[in-house]
PDB file of C-alpha atoms in Angstrom:
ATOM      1  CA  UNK A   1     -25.267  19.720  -2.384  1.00 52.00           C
ATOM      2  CA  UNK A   2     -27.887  17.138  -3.205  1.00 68.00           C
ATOM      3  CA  UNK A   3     -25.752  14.572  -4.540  1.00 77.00           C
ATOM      4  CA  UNK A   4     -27.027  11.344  -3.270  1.00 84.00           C
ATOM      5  CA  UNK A   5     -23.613   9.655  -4.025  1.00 84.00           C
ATOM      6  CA  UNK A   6     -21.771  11.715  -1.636  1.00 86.00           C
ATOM      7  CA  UNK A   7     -24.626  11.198   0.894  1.00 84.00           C
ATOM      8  CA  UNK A   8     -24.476   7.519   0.320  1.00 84.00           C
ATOM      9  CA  UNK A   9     -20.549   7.098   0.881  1.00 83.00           C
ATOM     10  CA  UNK A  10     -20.612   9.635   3.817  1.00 84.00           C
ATOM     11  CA  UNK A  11     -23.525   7.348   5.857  1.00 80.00           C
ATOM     12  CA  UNK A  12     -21.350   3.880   4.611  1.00 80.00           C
ATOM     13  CA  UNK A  13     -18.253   5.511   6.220  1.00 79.00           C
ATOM     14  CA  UNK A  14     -19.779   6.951   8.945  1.00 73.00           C
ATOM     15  CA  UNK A  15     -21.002   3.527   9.949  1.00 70.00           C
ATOM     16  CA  UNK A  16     -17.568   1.562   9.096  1.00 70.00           C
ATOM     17  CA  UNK A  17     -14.782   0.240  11.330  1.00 65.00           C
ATOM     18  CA  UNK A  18     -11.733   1.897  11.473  1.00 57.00           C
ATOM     19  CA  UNK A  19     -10.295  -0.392   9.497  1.00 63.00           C
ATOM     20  CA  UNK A  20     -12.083   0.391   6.014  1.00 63.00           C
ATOM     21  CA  UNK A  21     -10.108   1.510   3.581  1.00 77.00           C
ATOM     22  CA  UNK A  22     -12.217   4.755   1.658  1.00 84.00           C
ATOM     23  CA  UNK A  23     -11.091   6.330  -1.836  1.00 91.00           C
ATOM     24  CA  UNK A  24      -9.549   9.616  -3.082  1.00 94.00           C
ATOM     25  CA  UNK A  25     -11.167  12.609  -3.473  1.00 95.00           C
ATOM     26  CA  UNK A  26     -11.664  16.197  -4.397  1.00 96.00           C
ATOM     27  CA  UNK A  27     -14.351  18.708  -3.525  1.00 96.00           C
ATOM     28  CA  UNK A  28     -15.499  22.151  -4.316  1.00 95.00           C
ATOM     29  CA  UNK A  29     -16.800  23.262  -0.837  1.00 95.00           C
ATOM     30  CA  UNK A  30     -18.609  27.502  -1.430  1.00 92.00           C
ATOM     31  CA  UNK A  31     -15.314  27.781  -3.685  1.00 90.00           C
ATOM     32  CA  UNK A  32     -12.205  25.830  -1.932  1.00 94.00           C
ATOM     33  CA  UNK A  33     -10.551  23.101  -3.215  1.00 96.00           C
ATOM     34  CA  UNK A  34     -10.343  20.396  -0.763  1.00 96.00           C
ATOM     35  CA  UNK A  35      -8.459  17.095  -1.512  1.00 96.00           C
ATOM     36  CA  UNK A  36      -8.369  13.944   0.783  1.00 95.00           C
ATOM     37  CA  UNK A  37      -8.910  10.691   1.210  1.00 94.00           C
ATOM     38  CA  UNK A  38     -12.401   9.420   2.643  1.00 93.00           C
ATOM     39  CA  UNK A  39     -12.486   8.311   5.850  1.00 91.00           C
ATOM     40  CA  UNK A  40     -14.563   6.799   8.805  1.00 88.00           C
ATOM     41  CA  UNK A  41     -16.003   8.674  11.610  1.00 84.00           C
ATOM     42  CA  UNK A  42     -14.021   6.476  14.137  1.00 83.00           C
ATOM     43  CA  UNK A  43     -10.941   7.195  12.438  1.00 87.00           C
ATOM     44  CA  UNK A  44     -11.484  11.230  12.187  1.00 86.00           C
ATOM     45  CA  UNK A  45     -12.357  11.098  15.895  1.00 81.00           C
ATOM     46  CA  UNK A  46      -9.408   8.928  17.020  1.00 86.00           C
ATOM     47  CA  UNK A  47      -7.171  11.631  14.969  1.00 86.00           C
ATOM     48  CA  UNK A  48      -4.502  12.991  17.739  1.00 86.00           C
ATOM     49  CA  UNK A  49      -5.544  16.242  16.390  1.00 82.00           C
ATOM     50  CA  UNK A  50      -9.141  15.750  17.309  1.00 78.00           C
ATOM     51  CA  UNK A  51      -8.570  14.279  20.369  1.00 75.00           C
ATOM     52  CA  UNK A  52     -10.392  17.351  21.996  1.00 73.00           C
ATOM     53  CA  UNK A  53     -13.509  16.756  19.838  1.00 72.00           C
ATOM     54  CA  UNK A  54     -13.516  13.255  20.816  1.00 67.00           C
ATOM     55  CA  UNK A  55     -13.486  14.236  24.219  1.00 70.00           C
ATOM     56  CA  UNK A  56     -16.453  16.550  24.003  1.00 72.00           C
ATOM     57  CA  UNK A  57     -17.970  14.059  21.702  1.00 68.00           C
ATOM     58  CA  UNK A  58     -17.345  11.557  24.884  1.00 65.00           C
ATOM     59  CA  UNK A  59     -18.672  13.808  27.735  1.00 61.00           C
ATOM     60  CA  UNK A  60     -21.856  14.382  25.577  1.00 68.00           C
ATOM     61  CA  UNK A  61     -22.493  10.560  25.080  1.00 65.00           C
ATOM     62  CA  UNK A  62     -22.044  11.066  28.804  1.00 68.00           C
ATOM     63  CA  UNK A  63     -24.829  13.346  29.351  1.00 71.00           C
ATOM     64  CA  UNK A  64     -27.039  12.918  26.816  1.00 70.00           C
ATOM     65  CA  UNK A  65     -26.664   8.895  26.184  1.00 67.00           C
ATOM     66  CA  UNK A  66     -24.989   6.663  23.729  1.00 62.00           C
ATOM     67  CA  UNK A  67     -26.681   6.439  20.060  1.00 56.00           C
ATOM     68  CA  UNK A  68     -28.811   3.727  19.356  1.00 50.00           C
ATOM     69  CA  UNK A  69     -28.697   1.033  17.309  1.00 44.00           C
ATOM     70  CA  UNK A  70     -31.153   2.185  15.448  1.00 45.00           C
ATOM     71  CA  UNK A  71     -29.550   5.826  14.880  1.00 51.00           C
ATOM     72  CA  UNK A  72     -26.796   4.483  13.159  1.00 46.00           C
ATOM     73  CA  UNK A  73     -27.929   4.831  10.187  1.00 45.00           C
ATOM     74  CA  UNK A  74     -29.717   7.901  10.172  1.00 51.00           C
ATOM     75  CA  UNK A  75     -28.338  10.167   7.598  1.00 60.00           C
ATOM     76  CA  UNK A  76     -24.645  11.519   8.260  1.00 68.00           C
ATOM     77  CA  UNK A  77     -24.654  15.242   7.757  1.00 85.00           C
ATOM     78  CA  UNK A  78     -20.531  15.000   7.308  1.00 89.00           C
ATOM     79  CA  UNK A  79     -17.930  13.588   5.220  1.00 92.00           C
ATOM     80  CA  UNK A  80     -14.844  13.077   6.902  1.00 92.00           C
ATOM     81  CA  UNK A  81     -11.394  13.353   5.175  1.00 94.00           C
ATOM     82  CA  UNK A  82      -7.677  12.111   6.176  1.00 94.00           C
ATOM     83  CA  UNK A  83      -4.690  13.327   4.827  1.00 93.00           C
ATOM     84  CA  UNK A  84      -6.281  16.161   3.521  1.00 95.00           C
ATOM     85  CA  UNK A  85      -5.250  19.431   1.933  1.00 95.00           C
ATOM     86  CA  UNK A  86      -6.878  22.713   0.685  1.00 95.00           C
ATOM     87  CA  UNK A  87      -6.126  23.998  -2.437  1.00 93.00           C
ATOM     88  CA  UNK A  88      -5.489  27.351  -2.811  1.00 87.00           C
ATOM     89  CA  UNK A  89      -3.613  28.889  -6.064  1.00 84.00           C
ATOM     90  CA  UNK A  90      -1.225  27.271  -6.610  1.00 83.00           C
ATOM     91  CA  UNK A  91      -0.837  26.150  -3.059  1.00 88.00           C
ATOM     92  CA  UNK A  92      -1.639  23.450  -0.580  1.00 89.00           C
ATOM     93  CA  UNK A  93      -2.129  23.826   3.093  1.00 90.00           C
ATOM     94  CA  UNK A  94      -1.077  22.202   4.860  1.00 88.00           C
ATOM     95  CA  UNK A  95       2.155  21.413   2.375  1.00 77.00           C
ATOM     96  CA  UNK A  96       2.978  18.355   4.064  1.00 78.00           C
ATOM     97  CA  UNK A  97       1.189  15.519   6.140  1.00 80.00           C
ATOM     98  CA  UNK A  98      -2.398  16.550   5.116  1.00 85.00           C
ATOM     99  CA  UNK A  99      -4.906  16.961   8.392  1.00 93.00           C
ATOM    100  CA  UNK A 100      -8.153  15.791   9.209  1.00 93.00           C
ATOM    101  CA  UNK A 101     -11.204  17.481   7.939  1.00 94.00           C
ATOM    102  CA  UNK A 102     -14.751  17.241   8.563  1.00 92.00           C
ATOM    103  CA  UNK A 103     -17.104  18.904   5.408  1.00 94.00           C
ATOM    104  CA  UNK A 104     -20.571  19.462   5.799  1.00 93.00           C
ATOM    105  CA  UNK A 105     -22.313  17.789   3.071  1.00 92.00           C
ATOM    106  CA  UNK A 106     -24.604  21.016   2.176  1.00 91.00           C
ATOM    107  CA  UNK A 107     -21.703  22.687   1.464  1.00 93.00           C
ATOM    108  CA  UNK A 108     -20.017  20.579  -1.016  1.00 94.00           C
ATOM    109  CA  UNK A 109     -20.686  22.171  -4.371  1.00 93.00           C
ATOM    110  CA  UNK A 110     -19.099  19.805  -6.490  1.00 93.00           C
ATOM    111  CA  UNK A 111     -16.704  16.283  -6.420  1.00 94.00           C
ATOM    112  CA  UNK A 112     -14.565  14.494  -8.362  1.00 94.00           C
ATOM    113  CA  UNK A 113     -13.101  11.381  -7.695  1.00 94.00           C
ATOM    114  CA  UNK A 114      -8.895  11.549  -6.974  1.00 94.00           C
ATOM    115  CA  UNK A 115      -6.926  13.038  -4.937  1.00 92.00           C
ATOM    116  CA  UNK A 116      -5.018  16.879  -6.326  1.00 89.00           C
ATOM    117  CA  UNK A 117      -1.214  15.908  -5.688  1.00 82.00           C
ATOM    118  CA  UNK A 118       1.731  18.533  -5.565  1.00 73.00           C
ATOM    119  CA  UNK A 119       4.691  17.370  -8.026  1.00 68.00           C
TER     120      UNK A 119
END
């Protein structure tokens, strides 16, 4: 997808502190409904459940060398959701305690903002 609003908040939050707080949201990635709340790269990385990424992501800073300054803000090819779930039917997996997901931004064919709840 070409949207440059989704490019823009995916290279602010890729750049934030943990701390920052991101916004609801729903996307249409090649047909699956994902729903989640935006989130910072930090934060998807320092996910227990990607503590294996972070570790490769570690030992390759290792080998190859830490990003420059001046790469930080080159353009983020993900958007990173917490507390996410996909939608599928009238289902959505996980059903509880939504996971960490990292969408490539060519993928996403559309967004709205909000987050799908189950009542």
């Amino acid at each position: 997808m070409q949207n440059n609003f989704i490019r823009i908040q995916a290279n602010i939050m890729a750049n934030r502190n943990t701390e920052e707080k991101g916004f609801d949201i729903t996307l249409s990635v090649r047909g699956v409904l994902i729903s989640g709340t935006i989130t910072t790269k930090d934060e998807f990385y320092a996910a227990p459940q990607n503590s294996h990424l972070k570790r490769m992501l570690d030992y390759s800073n290792e080998m190859f060398g830490e990003v420059r300054d001046e790469d930080m803000f080159s353009e983020e090819p993900s958007l990173y959701l917490k507390d996410a779930t996909y939608l599928t039917g009238n289902q959505m997996i996980p059903s509880s305690n939504g996971i960490y997901i990292s969408v490539d931004l060519d993928s996403i064919d559309a967004f709205n903002i909000g987050k799908i709840e189950q009542k």
